[in-house]
Every structure is written in C-alpha cells, then in structure tokens.
Tab-separated table of C-alpha atoms and ligand atoms in Angstrom:
chain	number	residue	atom	x	y	z
A	1	MET	CA	-27.092	-2.934	-11.993
A	2	ASN	CA	-25.411	-1.774	-8.694
A	3	ASN	CA	-21.561	0.304	-8.864
A	4	PHE	CA	-18.741	-1.885	-8.266
A	5	GLY	CA	-15.494	-1.103	-8.563
A	6	ILE	CA	-11.794	-1.563	-7.419
A	7	ALA	CA	-8.829	0.508	-7.383
A	8	ILE	CA	-5.080	-0.308	-6.239
A	9	HIS	CA	-1.833	1.255	-5.790
A	10	GLY	CA	1.673	0.090	-5.626
A	11	GLY	CA	3.384	2.743	-4.360
A	12	ALA	CA	4.048	6.458	-4.930
A	13	GLY	CA	7.853	8.756	-5.919
A	14	THR	CA	10.561	9.752	-7.750
A	15	ILE	CA	8.701	7.657	-10.255
A	16	VAL	CA	10.046	8.808	-13.709
A	17	ARG	CA	10.387	7.542	-17.547
A	18	LYS	CA	14.092	8.529	-18.015
A	19	LYS	CA	14.430	6.238	-14.929
A	20	LEU	CA	12.362	3.211	-15.323
A	21	THR	CA	13.443	0.947	-18.049
A	22	PRO	CA	10.755	-0.890	-20.327
A	23	LYS	CA	11.666	-4.017	-19.488
A	24	LEU	CA	10.535	-3.418	-15.774
A	25	GLU	CA	7.811	-0.917	-16.510
A	26	LYS	CA	6.390	-3.363	-18.332
A	27	GLU	CA	7.020	-5.626	-15.438
A	28	TYR	CA	5.002	-3.475	-13.295
A	29	ARG	CA	2.338	-2.904	-15.070
A	30	ALA	CA	1.747	-6.625	-15.698
A	31	VAL	CA	1.578	-7.293	-11.854
A	32	LEU	CA	-0.633	-4.320	-11.651
A	33	ARG	CA	-2.970	-6.011	-14.164
A	34	GLN	CA	-3.011	-9.214	-13.002
A	35	SER	CA	-3.927	-7.642	-9.210
A	36	ILE	CA	-6.853	-5.321	-10.166
A	37	VAL	CA	-7.986	-8.086	-12.925
A	38	SER	CA	-8.235	-10.757	-9.570
A	39	GLY	CA	-9.924	-8.109	-7.308
A	40	TYR	CA	-12.348	-6.922	-10.152
A	41	ASP	CA	-13.472	-10.325	-10.997
A	42	ILE	CA	-14.662	-11.365	-7.582
A	43	LEU	CA	-16.688	-8.165	-7.409
A	44	LYS	CA	-18.189	-9.341	-10.949
A	45	VAL	CA	-19.607	-12.337	-9.544
A	46	GLY	CA	-21.024	-10.282	-6.756
A	47	GLY	CA	-18.002	-11.019	-4.046
A	48	SER	CA	-17.552	-8.898	-1.294
A	49	SER	CA	-15.112	-5.657	-1.506
A	50	LEU	CA	-13.151	-7.716	1.066
A	51	ASP	CA	-12.358	-10.351	-0.573
A	52	ALA	CA	-11.444	-8.038	-3.787
A	53	VAL	CA	-9.043	-5.767	-1.729
A	54	GLN	CA	-7.347	-9.157	-0.309
A	55	SER	CA	-6.685	-10.625	-3.639
A	56	ALA	CA	-5.785	-7.566	-5.169
A	57	ILE	CA	-2.881	-7.208	-2.448
A	58	VAL	CA	-2.409	-10.969	-2.365
A	59	VAL	CA	-0.685	-10.679	-5.857
A	60	MET	CA	1.142	-7.650	-5.397
A	61	GLU	CA	2.302	-9.092	-2.238
A	62	ASP	CA	3.495	-12.668	-3.860
A	63	SER	CA	5.659	-10.002	-6.606
A	64	GLU	CA	9.076	-8.813	-5.719
A	65	LEU	CA	7.800	-5.580	-7.564
A	66	PHE	CA	6.325	-4.485	-4.284
A	67	ASN	CA	7.361	-2.872	-1.124
A	68	ALA	CA	4.999	-5.496	0.610
A	69	GLY	CA	5.421	-9.470	1.295
A	70	LYS	CA	7.910	-10.989	-0.743
A	71	GLY	CA	9.660	-7.913	-1.834
A	72	ALA	CA	9.428	-5.608	1.472
A	73	VAL	CA	12.526	-3.297	2.236
A	74	PHE	CA	15.230	-3.998	5.028
A	75	THR	CA	15.519	-2.367	7.803
A	76	HIS	CA	18.931	-1.145	9.433
A	77	ASP	CA	19.508	-4.199	10.966
A	78	GLU	CA	18.948	-6.505	7.950
A	79	THR	CA	15.327	-7.417	8.826
A	80	ASN	CA	12.198	-7.259	7.200
A	81	GLU	CA	9.335	-5.934	9.037
A	82	MET	CA	6.030	-5.618	7.913
A	83	ASP	CA	2.936	-3.990	8.108
A	84	CYS	CA	-0.688	-4.029	7.331
A	85	SER	CA	-4.542	-3.367	7.923
A	86	ILE	CA	-7.921	-3.625	6.613
A	87	MET	CA	-11.302	-1.982	6.729
A	88	CYS	CA	-14.904	-2.667	6.448
A	89	GLY	CA	-16.603	-0.256	5.432
A	90	LYS	CA	-20.148	-1.953	6.625
A	91	THR	CA	-19.619	-2.339	10.374
A	92	LEU	CA	-16.485	-0.514	10.406
A	93	GLU	CA	-14.376	-3.255	11.866
A	94	CYS	CA	-10.846	-3.565	11.326
A	95	GLY	CA	-7.606	-5.394	11.475
A	96	ALA	CA	-4.143	-4.702	11.776
A	97	GLY	CA	-0.293	-5.907	11.944
A	98	THR	CA	3.143	-4.283	12.502
A	99	LEU	CA	6.573	-5.910	12.955
A	100	LEU	CA	5.844	-9.044	11.169
A	101	ARG	CA	8.992	-11.067	10.303
A	102	HIS	CA	7.545	-14.308	9.226
A	103	VAL	CA	4.037	-14.063	7.846
A	104	LYS	CA	4.152	-15.030	3.844
A	105	ASN	CA	0.525	-12.408	3.565
A	106	PRO	CA	0.459	-9.749	5.785
A	107	ILE	CA	-3.204	-8.836	4.686
A	108	ILE	CA	-4.451	-12.591	5.091
A	109	PHE	CA	-2.928	-11.856	8.576
A	110	ALA	CA	-4.675	-8.556	9.064
A	111	ARG	CA	-8.282	-9.695	8.240
A	112	THR	CA	-7.667	-12.467	10.469
A	113	VAL	CA	-6.964	-10.248	13.093
A	114	MET	CA	-10.329	-8.468	11.659
A	115	GLU	CA	-12.500	-11.593	11.837
A	116	LYS	CA	-10.864	-13.637	14.816
A	117	SER	CA	-9.690	-11.055	17.397
A	118	GLU	CA	-11.434	-8.699	19.367
A	119	HIS	CA	-8.315	-6.871	18.711
A	120	VAL	CA	-7.742	-4.243	15.904
A	121	LEU	CA	-3.580	-3.980	15.668
A	122	LEU	CA	-1.513	-6.605	16.999
A	123	ALA	CA	2.071	-6.373	17.278
A	124	SER	CA	5.559	-8.489	16.624
A	125	ASP	CA	6.103	-11.908	18.406
A	126	GLY	CA	2.520	-11.598	19.952
A	127	ALA	CA	1.200	-11.062	15.882
A	128	GLU	CA	2.964	-13.973	14.775
A	129	GLN	CA	1.672	-16.476	17.876
A	130	PHE	CA	-2.028	-15.018	16.601
A	131	ALA	CA	-1.013	-16.403	12.741
A	132	LYS	CA	0.006	-19.665	13.777
A	133	LEU	CA	-2.653	-20.308	16.138
A	134	HIS	CA	-5.088	-19.309	12.688
A	135	ASN	CA	-2.944	-21.274	10.750
A	136	LEU	CA	-1.389	-18.571	8.392
A	137	GLU	CA	1.615	-19.094	5.991
A	138	ILE	CA	4.638	-18.803	8.269
A	139	VAL	CA	7.976	-18.394	6.248
A	140	ASP	CA	11.314	-18.682	6.762
A	141	PRO	CA	12.900	-14.915	6.810
A	142	LYS	CA	15.312	-15.375	3.918
A	143	TYR	CA	11.530	-15.579	1.694
A	144	PHE	CA	11.704	-12.057	1.976
A	145	HIS	CA	15.461	-11.488	1.141
A	146	THR	CA	15.714	-10.274	-2.585
A	147	LYS	CA	18.385	-8.825	-4.449
A	148	ARG	CA	16.878	-5.278	-5.389
A	149	ARG	CA	16.175	-4.522	-1.730
A	150	TRP	CA	19.627	-5.250	-0.232
A	151	PHE	CA	20.947	-3.441	-2.969
A	152	GLN	CA	18.750	-0.331	-2.117
A	153	LEU	CA	19.587	-1.071	1.583
A	154	GLN	CA	23.551	-0.739	0.961
A	155	VAL	CA	22.604	2.547	-1.511
A	156	VAL	CA	20.754	4.177	1.524
A	157	LYS	CA	23.057	3.617	4.070
A	158	GLU	CA	25.906	4.761	1.912
A	159	LYS	CA	24.001	7.732	1.612
A	160	GLU	CA	24.621	8.648	5.223
A	161	THR	CA	28.118	9.042	4.387
A	162	GLU	CA	27.122	10.350	1.123
A	163	THR	CA	29.408	10.662	-2.353
A	164	GLU	CA	29.002	11.509	-5.888
A	165	THR	CA	28.845	8.808	-6.725
A	166	THR	CA	26.389	7.033	-4.283
A	167	ARG	CA	23.994	10.136	-5.111
A	168	ALA	CA	24.218	8.615	-8.871
A	169	ILE	CA	23.042	4.995	-7.368
A	170	LEU	CA	20.578	6.588	-5.296
A	171	ASP	CA	19.258	8.842	-7.883
A	172	HIS	CA	18.537	5.358	-9.558
A	173	ASP	CA	16.681	3.062	-7.543
A	174	GLY	CA	17.353	4.337	-3.859
A	175	ASP	CA	14.906	7.317	-3.755
A	176	ASN	CA	12.331	4.623	-4.709
A	177	SER	CA	12.994	2.368	-2.235
A	178	LYS	CA	11.245	4.626	0.140
A	179	HIS	CA	7.864	4.500	-1.379
A	180	GLY	CA	6.350	1.039	-2.438
A	181	THR	CA	3.690	0.275	-0.766
A	182	VAL	CA	0.515	-1.665	-1.870
A	183	GLY	CA	-2.780	-0.465	-0.783
A	184	ALA	CA	-6.384	-1.449	-2.571
A	185	VAL	CA	-10.247	0.137	-2.121
A	186	ALA	CA	-13.310	-1.693	-3.944
A	187	LEU	CA	-16.802	-1.228	-3.590
A	188	ASP	CA	-18.997	-4.258	-4.501
A	189	LYS	CA	-22.495	-4.757	-5.781
A	190	ASN	CA	-24.181	-4.584	-2.219
A	191	GLY	CA	-22.939	-1.326	-1.684
A	192	ASN	CA	-19.937	-2.359	0.753
A	193	LEU	CA	-16.486	-0.281	0.944
A	194	ALA	CA	-13.616	-1.734	2.175
A	195	ALA	CA	-9.978	-0.806	2.092
A	196	ALA	CA	-6.432	-2.406	2.789
A	197	THR	CA	-2.940	-1.316	2.853
A	198	SER	CA	0.493	-3.624	2.953
A	199	SER	CA	4.088	-2.540	3.281
A	200	GLY	CA	7.530	-3.022	4.412
A	201	GLY	CA	7.469	0.366	5.781
A	202	MET	CA	10.801	2.349	5.098
A	203	THR	CA	14.389	1.397	3.594
A	204	ASN	CA	16.665	0.958	6.340
A	205	LYS	CA	14.244	1.675	9.329
A	206	ARG	CA	15.832	1.553	12.872
A	207	TYR	CA	14.419	1.186	16.475
A	208	ASN	CA	11.503	-0.644	15.010
A	209	ARG	CA	10.026	2.310	13.226
A	210	ILE	CA	6.368	1.613	12.390
A	211	GLY	CA	4.538	3.519	9.496
A	212	ASP	CA	0.919	5.010	8.904
A	213	THR	CA	0.377	1.219	7.059
A	214	PRO	CA	-0.917	-0.510	10.280
A	215	MET	CA	-2.585	2.807	11.653
A	216	ILE	CA	-5.964	2.619	11.131
A	217	GLY	CA	-7.068	6.557	10.183
A	218	ALA	CA	-4.106	7.318	8.709
A	219	GLY	CA	-3.055	4.295	5.961
A	220	THR	CA	-6.411	2.997	5.873
A	221	TYR	CA	-10.239	3.841	6.152
A	222	ALA	CA	-13.427	2.351	4.850
A	223	ASP	CA	-16.697	4.021	5.689
A	224	ASN	CA	-19.899	2.813	3.662
A	225	ARG	CA	-21.537	6.078	4.695
A	226	THR	CA	-18.489	8.147	2.621
A	227	CYS	CA	-15.918	6.650	1.314
A	228	ALA	CA	-12.955	3.853	1.445
A	229	VAL	CA	-8.940	5.068	1.276
A	230	SER	CA	-5.426	3.760	1.188
A	231	THR	CA	-2.302	5.936	1.670
A	232	THR	CA	1.328	5.602	0.371
A	233	GLY	CA	4.063	7.873	0.827
A	234	HIS	CA	6.088	8.968	3.618
A	235	GLY	CA	4.606	7.208	6.849
A	236	GLU	CA	5.214	10.258	9.171
A	237	TYR	CA	3.567	12.714	7.240
A	238	PHE	CA	-0.207	10.515	6.944
A	239	MET	CA	0.040	9.551	10.469
A	240	ARG	CA	0.409	13.306	11.412
A	241	LEU	CA	-2.485	14.745	9.261
A	242	VAL	CA	-4.746	10.936	9.393
A	243	THR	CA	-5.415	11.386	6.446
A	244	ALA	CA	-7.115	8.209	5.195
A	245	LYS	CA	-9.784	9.121	7.702
A	246	ASP	CA	-9.527	12.892	6.406
A	247	VAL	CA	-10.481	12.083	3.456
A	248	SER	CA	-14.004	10.595	4.505
A	249	ASP	CA	-14.662	13.322	7.236
A	250	LEU	CA	-14.129	16.180	4.359
A	251	MET	CA	-16.945	14.261	2.824
A	252	SER	CA	-19.266	13.942	5.383
A	253	TYR	CA	-18.631	17.011	7.925
A	254	LYS	CA	-17.804	19.664	4.335
A	255	ASN	CA	-19.967	17.662	1.889
A	256	MET	CA	-17.472	17.153	-0.313
A	257	SER	CA	-16.965	15.456	-3.354
A	258	LEU	CA	-14.559	12.265	-3.651
A	259	LYS	CA	-12.421	14.209	-5.411
A	260	ASP	CA	-12.304	17.168	-3.773
A	261	ALA	CA	-12.270	15.823	-0.254
A	262	SER	CA	-8.926	14.014	-1.897
A	263	ASN	CA	-7.273	16.677	-3.812
A	264	GLU	CA	-7.644	18.575	0.254
A	265	ALA	CA	-6.355	15.912	1.950
A	266	ILE	CA	-2.862	16.029	-0.805
A	267	LYS	CA	-2.752	19.598	-0.494
A	268	LYS	CA	-2.248	19.520	3.527
A	269	LEU	CA	0.063	16.952	2.817
A	270	SER	CA	2.032	18.897	0.385
A	271	ALA	CA	1.762	22.215	3.106
A	272	ILE	CA	3.920	20.174	5.677
A	273	ASP	CA	6.426	18.849	2.746
A	274	GLY	CA	4.763	15.688	3.154
A	275	SER	CA	5.173	13.338	-0.326
A	276	GLY	CA	3.327	10.582	-1.573
A	277	GLY	CA	-0.181	9.758	-3.062
A	278	LEU	CA	-3.690	7.913	-1.983
A	279	ILE	CA	-6.201	6.108	-3.932
A	280	ALA	CA	-10.037	6.161	-2.655
A	281	ILE	CA	-13.231	5.205	-4.026
A	282	ASP	CA	-16.488	6.278	-2.984
A	283	LYS	CA	-20.385	4.741	-2.332
A	284	ASN	CA	-21.303	5.416	-5.801
A	285	GLY	CA	-18.090	3.770	-7.290
A	286	ASN	CA	-16.337	7.013	-8.065
A	287	ILE	CA	-12.474	6.261	-8.160
A	288	THR	CA	-10.068	9.091	-7.636
A	289	MET	CA	-5.744	8.512	-7.153
A	290	PRO	CA	-4.201	11.484	-6.490
A	291	MET	CA	-0.549	12.326	-5.581
A	292	ASN	CA	2.133	14.774	-5.245
A	293	THR	CA	4.671	12.846	-6.454
A	294	PRO	CA	5.889	12.345	-9.979
A	295	GLY	CA	4.210	8.926	-10.403
A	296	MET	CA	2.260	6.534	-8.392
A	297	TYR	CA	1.795	2.678	-9.313
A	298	ARG	CA	-1.695	2.869	-9.850
A	299	ALA	CA	-4.924	0.697	-11.727
A	300	SER	CA	-8.612	1.241	-11.696
A	301	PHE	CA	-11.246	-1.054	-12.581
A	302	SER	CA	-15.223	-0.156	-12.894
A	303	ASN	CA	-18.537	-1.960	-13.868
A	304	GLY	CA	-19.024	-1.005	-17.373
A	305	LYS	CA	-15.521	-1.058	-18.552
A	306	GLN	CA	-14.076	-3.174	-20.428
A	307	GLU	CA	-10.532	-3.383	-19.482
A	308	PRO	CA	-8.372	-1.996	-16.154
A	309	LEU	CA	-6.882	1.559	-16.644
A	310	VAL	CA	-3.133	0.854	-15.494
A	311	LYS	CA	-1.154	3.943	-15.019
A	312	ILE	CA	2.397	5.029	-13.267
A	313	PHE	CA	3.033	8.385	-14.533
A	314	VAL	CA	1.379	11.846	-12.995
A	315	GLU	CA	1.002	12.917	-16.293
A	316	GLU	CA	-0.766	9.251	-17.399
B	401	LIG	N1	3.349	4.349	3.563
B	401	LIG	C1	5.031	3.644	3.967
B	401	LIG	C2	5.554	3.811	4.749
B	401	LIG	O1	5.633	5.379	5.759
B	401	LIG	C3	5.793	3.470	3.029
B	401	LIG	C4	5.167	3.433	1.495
B	401	LIG	O2	4.075	3.836	1.664
B	401	LIG	O3	5.840	3.767	0.651
B	401	LIG	O4	5.905	2.745	6.199
C-alpha cells in the first residue's frame, strides 16, 4: 500500500503547562483529534490530500479555540479580518484570500479561488463578492465575536500603556493571542501532496495588516517533488524568509531530508528573532513538526498507525 498521512497545527506560542488549565487542555486535544481524524478518514478511503486538509481545517475553523474562522482574533478596530491559502502539490495551483470579514470558512474560500478562478489571491470586498457568487456561506460579523478574543484585545490594547497588573493578565492569555493560526498538510494514496493554512492574523493588528498565511511560499507551500508545508507564528518573519518554500527549496537544491530542511528553516527564523513553528510532510509520508516556541498545538496520523499523535508542549 502507498504511504499516506496528515499533520495539522493549531498555532505555536507561549503555551506552557502551568498556564493551560486541565479543562482547556482537554478541549484543545479533543478538537485536534477530531480535526486530524476527519482528514485521515478521507485519505484512508482513497480521498485526495486537498479534501483532507480542507476537512481538517474546517473542524478547527468552526471551533472557538483556534485563531481562525469562528475564533479569529480582533483587529484594533474591533473587527475580524481573516487570511487563508491552499496549494496542490501535483499542479502547483493555489488559492488564497485576505481581509475576509464575512466568510464562515475561509479555507473553502481559498479552495474556490484555486479551482474556480484564474487568480491566486483575492482580497477584501472583491473577495467577498466572489464568495457570494460561488454560494459560500456568508455570516454576520457577530458570528466571529467571541468573549475570549474580545478579552485578549482589551488586554493587548492595555499593554500599549502597560502596568504591572495588565502584564500579569497578559502573561496568562495575552501572549498566546498573537498565535493560533491553523494549518494542515497531507499526502494521499496517489502520491499527491497538499498544504493549507487559515488565520485571524494577530490581535490588535491595524492598517489592514496582512500576515504570512495568505502568502504562497511564506505560510503555505506544496510540491509533489518535495513536500507540503504550513507555518504558524509571527508572520512578518515568515514573510521575510519565505519559510514554507524555503523548506521545499532546501530539499530540492541541497538534497536535504524533510527533517533537516525544516530544522534549518526554524534555525533561520530564530536567527532573526522570529518565533513560531511549522508542520511538513514529504512525498514519502515522513512528517516533522519543529518549533522554536514552548508549544504548538499539533497532531499527526499516518497509515499503519492505530491512533493519531496529539501534542501541545515542545517536550512531548
Ligand atoms: N502567522 C500568523 C500571522 O502572522 C499568526 C499565527 O500563526 O499565529 O498572521
């Protein structure tokens, strides 16, 4: 049987045991499990890697826990602006969206751009016009207003005029508000790779800031000759390094293994003081999930395994 497998992430950041309550940890692990199983089940019956990554991401977008879809963080102006992208490793076709404010599942939007338009990246009002034309689910912005993200915005805003008390609150939840993008990479039984990423960006972002998530090559990349990659962390650094494509290039130009190429990309991130992680799968089904942060919500499931591996902390 051909190898197949899937890996997902739900964001990297200052996720440490003493700050994550057992209840919340359990909730994260349950949704990560649900997400990876939904993608794996598609691959198991011969479905495509594109369908698998989309399905896994929709589960996380529909959960309040992750900074994507329903749980997207707030901008400085108290709106939600979402970024997304998807890429097919067989054809190198891709689709992406940014500044989405009403699309319930941004990843479905990215897939629709890839398959139903001649473009790669659509933004803002025009993007939402395109979404309506293709009958994607449109929701009132209130759908994205969750208490937790609202609180994070207030804390982060207060941090701008920081006091000792706000520093303590920030320490608890605020740091993690900067991270939480979701992503998935998969290899199907036909040897096709796919990668996808979806994000609310960073709390308190202003001036229509756009992150690495909708940037093909920075946040997402897939090529059947090498690997599929999805990144998460401080987007500006991933954009400077074009990290997802860098992993693929290190494999093709330097003949590195998936693991070595991914570790090298994270080393480059650390060298310019960027923080985050990535998930990657190669054409043989090897999976790696390196990070330079204390944690990254993540999971993997390959053929031959009975159960998915679900992890949060770096030392797991
Ligand atoms: N990379 C995302 C961004 O900068 C945020 C994240 O991954 O947490 O928009």
